[in-house]
XYZ file of C-alpha atoms in Angstrom:
354
model
C 7.530 18.953 -11.843
C 4.435 19.696 -9.793
C 2.132 22.706 -9.916
C 3.899 24.317 -6.943
C 7.273 23.962 -8.646
C 5.967 25.465 -11.883
C 4.522 28.432 -9.997
C 7.817 28.940 -8.167
C 9.814 28.825 -11.397
C 7.431 31.228 -13.157
C 7.570 33.545 -10.155
C 11.374 33.510 -10.219
C 11.532 34.158 -13.963
C 9.014 36.964 -13.578
C 11.019 38.576 -10.757
C 14.261 38.361 -12.760
C 12.612 39.786 -15.887
C 11.027 42.644 -13.923
C 14.390 43.447 -12.334
C 16.218 43.537 -15.674
C 13.608 45.609 -17.541
C 13.056 48.133 -14.742
C 16.775 48.553 -13.981
C 17.763 49.091 -17.605
C 14.862 51.554 -18.006
C 15.859 53.611 -14.969
C 19.494 53.723 -16.085
C 18.456 55.173 -19.440
C 16.163 57.668 -17.677
C 18.832 58.703 -15.172
C 21.450 59.063 -17.904
C 19.183 61.584 -19.598
C 18.539 63.340 -16.279
C 22.174 63.517 -15.169
C 24.215 63.615 -18.351
C 21.930 65.722 -20.522
C 20.137 67.920 -17.965
C 22.918 68.229 -15.382
C 20.933 66.950 -12.382
C 23.795 65.246 -10.529
C 22.240 64.822 -7.072
C 22.282 61.024 -6.921
C 21.754 60.520 -3.176
C 18.865 62.989 -2.951
C 17.265 61.396 -6.011
C 17.498 57.983 -4.373
C 15.767 59.287 -1.232
C 12.925 60.520 -3.440
C 12.795 57.109 -5.106
C 12.308 55.450 -1.735
C 9.686 57.966 -0.616
C 7.631 57.390 -3.784
C 8.059 53.629 -3.330
C 6.747 53.856 0.248
C 3.755 55.981 -0.823
C 2.946 53.527 -3.618
C 3.098 50.579 -1.227
C 0.926 52.474 1.269
C -1.724 52.900 -1.426
C -1.401 49.199 -2.284
C -1.877 48.359 1.405
C -4.964 50.591 1.562
C -6.315 48.727 -1.481
C -5.576 45.457 0.377
C -3.211 44.220 -2.304
C -0.920 42.868 0.420
C -1.107 42.341 4.174
C 0.876 44.411 6.644
C 2.919 42.111 8.904
C 4.874 43.973 11.604
C 7.882 42.265 13.168
C 10.917 43.175 15.271
C 11.112 47.008 14.893
C 14.794 47.162 15.867
C 15.660 44.750 13.060
C 13.664 46.791 10.543
C 15.231 50.061 11.674
C 18.761 48.670 11.625
C 18.212 47.138 8.216
C 16.783 50.358 6.758
C 19.525 52.586 8.154
C 22.223 50.151 6.963
C 20.811 50.224 3.433
C 20.811 54.013 3.464
C 24.393 54.145 4.718
C 25.571 51.670 2.073
C 24.107 53.866 -0.666
C 25.849 56.921 0.739
C 29.159 55.071 0.967
C 28.875 53.898 -2.633
C 28.345 57.495 -3.760
C 31.311 58.649 -1.685
C 33.401 55.811 -3.110
C 32.722 57.017 -6.637
C 33.350 60.600 -5.592
C 36.831 59.814 -4.251
C 37.824 57.190 -6.847
C 38.044 56.862 -10.590
C 35.208 55.155 -12.474
C 37.511 52.178 -13.115
C 38.255 51.700 -9.426
C 34.565 52.090 -8.645
C 33.791 49.270 -11.077
C 36.342 47.134 -9.249
C 34.458 47.933 -6.053
C 31.244 46.620 -7.606
C 32.998 43.471 -8.811
C 34.338 42.824 -5.301
C 30.810 42.547 -3.877
C 30.319 38.994 -5.191
C 33.466 37.401 -3.691
C 32.879 39.337 -0.460
C 29.315 37.994 -0.256
C 30.573 34.457 -0.877
C 33.166 34.832 1.910
C 30.651 36.235 4.412
C 28.065 33.541 3.693
C 30.737 30.862 3.967
C 32.086 32.172 7.293
C 28.863 33.105 9.058
C 26.206 30.907 7.430
C 28.420 27.906 6.625
C 27.232 27.870 3.033
C 29.311 25.913 0.560
C 30.050 27.071 -2.957
C 31.419 24.327 -5.195
C 34.470 24.820 -7.397
C 32.190 24.847 -10.428
C 30.223 27.771 -8.997
C 33.424 29.563 -8.039
C 34.808 29.024 -11.540
C 31.679 30.381 -13.222
C 31.689 33.452 -10.947
C 35.360 34.025 -11.767
C 34.622 33.919 -15.504
C 31.726 36.335 -15.008
C 33.765 38.819 -12.974
C 36.656 38.639 -15.433
C 34.313 39.382 -18.346
C 32.635 42.328 -16.623
C 36.050 43.614 -15.616
C 37.299 43.505 -19.203
C 34.143 45.265 -20.430
C 33.909 48.022 -17.820
C 37.174 48.612 -15.955
C 39.460 51.146 -17.591
C 41.542 53.503 -15.487
C 42.580 52.457 -11.977
C 43.612 55.317 -9.721
C 44.159 54.430 -6.058
C 44.124 56.670 -3.004
C 43.922 55.909 0.717
C 40.605 57.638 1.490
C 38.904 56.249 -1.604
C 40.118 52.716 -0.843
C 38.779 52.859 2.721
C 35.419 54.179 1.536
C 35.227 51.441 -1.101
C 35.967 48.759 1.493
C 33.239 50.102 3.793
C 30.814 50.311 0.851
C 31.501 46.693 -0.115
C 31.016 45.393 3.430
C 27.805 47.332 4.132
C 26.328 46.419 0.747
C 27.061 42.723 1.224
C 25.607 42.679 4.747
C 22.496 44.570 3.626
C 21.839 42.144 0.777
C 22.409 39.102 2.968
C 20.036 40.607 5.555
C 17.396 41.098 2.853
C 17.385 37.349 2.261
C 17.714 36.160 5.872
C 15.119 38.569 7.347
C 12.468 37.435 4.877
C 13.091 33.801 5.715
C 13.506 34.240 9.473
C 10.372 36.343 10.034
C 8.404 34.777 7.171
C 7.617 38.096 5.520
C 7.282 38.786 1.827
C 9.507 41.138 -0.144
C 6.636 43.638 -0.283
C 6.138 43.560 3.496
C 9.842 44.044 4.207
C 10.201 46.837 1.642
C 7.127 48.635 3.034
C 8.449 48.601 6.584
C 12.069 49.457 5.802
C 11.454 52.189 3.196
C 10.788 55.007 5.707
C 14.087 54.397 7.496
C 16.054 54.164 4.255
C 14.411 57.280 2.858
C 14.888 59.272 6.086
C 18.571 58.307 6.267
C 19.161 59.511 2.703
C 17.018 62.618 3.212
C 19.324 63.649 6.051
C 22.656 62.913 4.391
C 21.667 63.466 0.743
C 21.891 67.279 0.439
C 25.220 67.407 2.303
C 26.713 64.472 0.413
C 25.553 65.730 -2.987
C 26.791 69.221 -2.191
C 30.185 67.861 -1.174
C 30.547 65.801 -4.355
C 29.131 68.304 -6.861
C 29.689 71.725 -5.237
C 26.030 72.451 -5.991
C 22.906 72.885 -3.880
C 20.080 70.504 -4.702
C 17.520 73.045 -3.469
C 18.944 75.827 -5.658
C 18.887 73.796 -8.891
C 16.855 75.125 -11.811
C 13.920 72.691 -11.949
C 12.631 73.126 -15.476
C 9.581 71.220 -16.687
C 11.851 68.762 -18.499
C 13.914 68.090 -15.363
C 10.758 67.593 -13.285
C 9.359 65.202 -15.910
C 12.444 62.962 -15.820
C 12.589 63.088 -12.002
C 8.955 61.959 -11.782
C 9.547 59.265 -14.409
C 12.657 58.052 -12.558
C 10.740 57.886 -9.271
C 7.909 55.908 -10.858
C 10.302 53.395 -12.428
C 12.127 53.120 -9.086
C 9.036 51.574 -7.498
C 9.486 48.586 -9.789
C 13.276 48.588 -9.305
C 13.086 48.565 -5.497
C 10.326 45.964 -5.391
C 12.073 43.640 -7.850
C 15.370 43.945 -5.929
C 13.815 42.623 -2.730
C 11.830 40.044 -4.683
C 14.843 38.648 -6.542
C 17.054 38.396 -3.437
C 14.242 36.666 -1.532
C 13.498 34.189 -4.298
C 17.119 33.405 -5.117
C 20.169 34.582 -3.171
C 22.379 37.666 -2.714
C 25.017 36.141 -5.004
C 22.485 35.489 -7.753
C 21.239 39.066 -7.429
C 24.779 40.348 -7.976
C 25.149 38.068 -11.024
C 21.921 39.542 -12.367
C 23.260 43.022 -11.680
C 26.269 42.384 -13.897
C 23.940 41.059 -16.601
C 22.111 44.378 -16.438
C 25.436 46.210 -16.728
C 26.185 44.315 -19.940
C 22.712 45.096 -21.288
C 23.101 48.793 -20.481
C 26.439 48.873 -22.329
C 24.857 47.129 -25.318
C 21.774 49.368 -25.386
C 23.986 52.440 -25.000
C 25.920 51.435 -28.094
C 22.865 50.475 -30.168
C 20.432 53.221 -29.112
C 22.627 56.073 -27.900
C 25.714 55.383 -30.067
C 28.044 55.380 -27.056
C 31.719 54.599 -27.775
C 32.271 50.853 -28.072
C 35.421 48.815 -28.626
C 36.456 45.222 -29.169
C 37.314 45.112 -25.474
C 33.701 45.909 -24.532
C 32.389 43.233 -26.886
C 34.880 40.606 -25.690
C 34.151 41.382 -22.035
C 30.390 41.136 -22.501
C 30.715 37.790 -24.310
C 32.927 36.382 -21.532
C 30.484 37.665 -18.895
C 27.540 36.018 -20.660
C 29.456 32.708 -20.709
C 30.076 33.074 -16.962
C 26.380 33.749 -16.297
C 25.350 30.732 -18.361
C 27.840 28.509 -16.493
C 26.634 29.841 -13.140
C 22.999 29.075 -13.939
C 23.853 25.635 -15.360
C 25.993 24.524 -12.421
C 23.442 25.785 -9.903
C 20.660 23.855 -11.657
C 22.745 20.656 -11.765
C 23.661 20.911 -8.069
C 20.068 21.641 -7.079
C 18.807 18.592 -8.995
C 21.444 16.429 -7.321
C 20.381 17.622 -3.871
C 16.728 17.027 -4.678
C 17.548 13.507 -5.815
C 19.341 12.814 -2.520
C 16.541 14.052 -0.262
C 12.812 13.401 -0.001
C 10.330 16.190 -0.837
C 9.520 16.566 2.865
C 13.180 16.950 3.782
C 14.240 19.041 0.791
C 17.331 21.023 1.493
C 17.699 24.660 0.533
C 20.250 25.277 -2.163
C 23.311 27.268 -1.155
C 23.158 29.234 -4.373
C 20.323 29.814 -6.785
C 20.454 29.734 -10.589
C 19.186 32.627 -12.648
C 16.326 30.386 -13.768
C 15.750 27.721 -11.153
C 14.279 24.272 -11.671
C 14.482 23.701 -7.926
C 11.524 22.795 -5.728
C 13.626 22.914 -2.591
C 13.143 26.635 -1.979
C 9.796 27.710 -0.585
C 8.454 31.232 -0.766
C 8.077 32.822 2.642
C 4.989 34.934 3.163
C 4.013 35.076 -0.485
C 7.201 35.981 -2.224
C 10.820 36.508 -1.565
C 14.607 37.494 -2.859
C 21.789 42.863 -3.801
C 22.131 44.426 -5.880
C 21.386 46.368 -6.130
C 21.635 47.815 -3.217
C 20.746 46.686 -3.592
C 21.108 46.761 -1.977
C 18.473 49.212 -2.961
C 19.555 50.516 -6.373
C 21.566 53.785 -6.276
C 22.384 55.922 -9.272
C 25.605 57.830 -9.462
C 26.149 61.252 -10.907
C 29.306 60.018 -12.653
C 28.293 56.576 -13.813
C 24.741 55.292 -14.190
C 24.734 51.687 -13.173
C 22.254 48.859 -13.352
């Protein structure tokens, strides 16, 4: 493997590690903020996350840590608004559905992404990849899905949330490659639109779901501390989301998201003494097997494609392993990526998710 390949692999591992650590950290922080302190305004909190992220990137731009690269403003605006809407729909989905049905909604994002990429981008996912994803989804389902309560409005909202989330994550990957912009450049330009969208709908949506006013909440020093901490961690979460999707693929980002879910469940049991059962343990073990199979099959298929093509004509892999040995993907504009969702990450008042 050449120097370029080693740098790419290290960059991918670094992006995945940053995503896992920052996401697990913000879940723990938000659990303390929402469960212990009663701050249940998830959509408004996410808008503050994005505003702090934009301000941080603006300072980084002023310090010349990255280069501003404007491109099609309509694409940026549409992408930012779509991300904001997907977050709102996910919150509404949880508000109208049980936690179990909401978890099913999250699980449906992977097969939906596979279907959309197959139909519109003509990507091919081998049976081995499909099998590994099925094992993963089954394991996460066993570990997290409990009660399933269906209703018409909640089902429609969940369907819309799945579709918008999938499209937003696919756009994150395709925009970076099409316009040759880095994850930092795309995040910097889209953040204002995402934040503004959530600023406008956040207070109304949170009020509808919680019957409370975010502006009338009692902001004690402890609440303010955890809000500030959550916003600071979110800078890393949002950046790593775009970075992971750009360096790998939307499907791989969703696989990573379920890994983070398993880690959060494990840490909750070990550190916070959350209730844990044999079903949780069995589900996590099955999910880990699915993730390992996914990474293995992706690596094998990537090596086979590299062997069939010259370095100058290297083909891009249809799916990316969690730790890639591939030299066929090239970073666009210095670095690039659901879930998410991931998707710019959104934290629910009823269920903190990775």
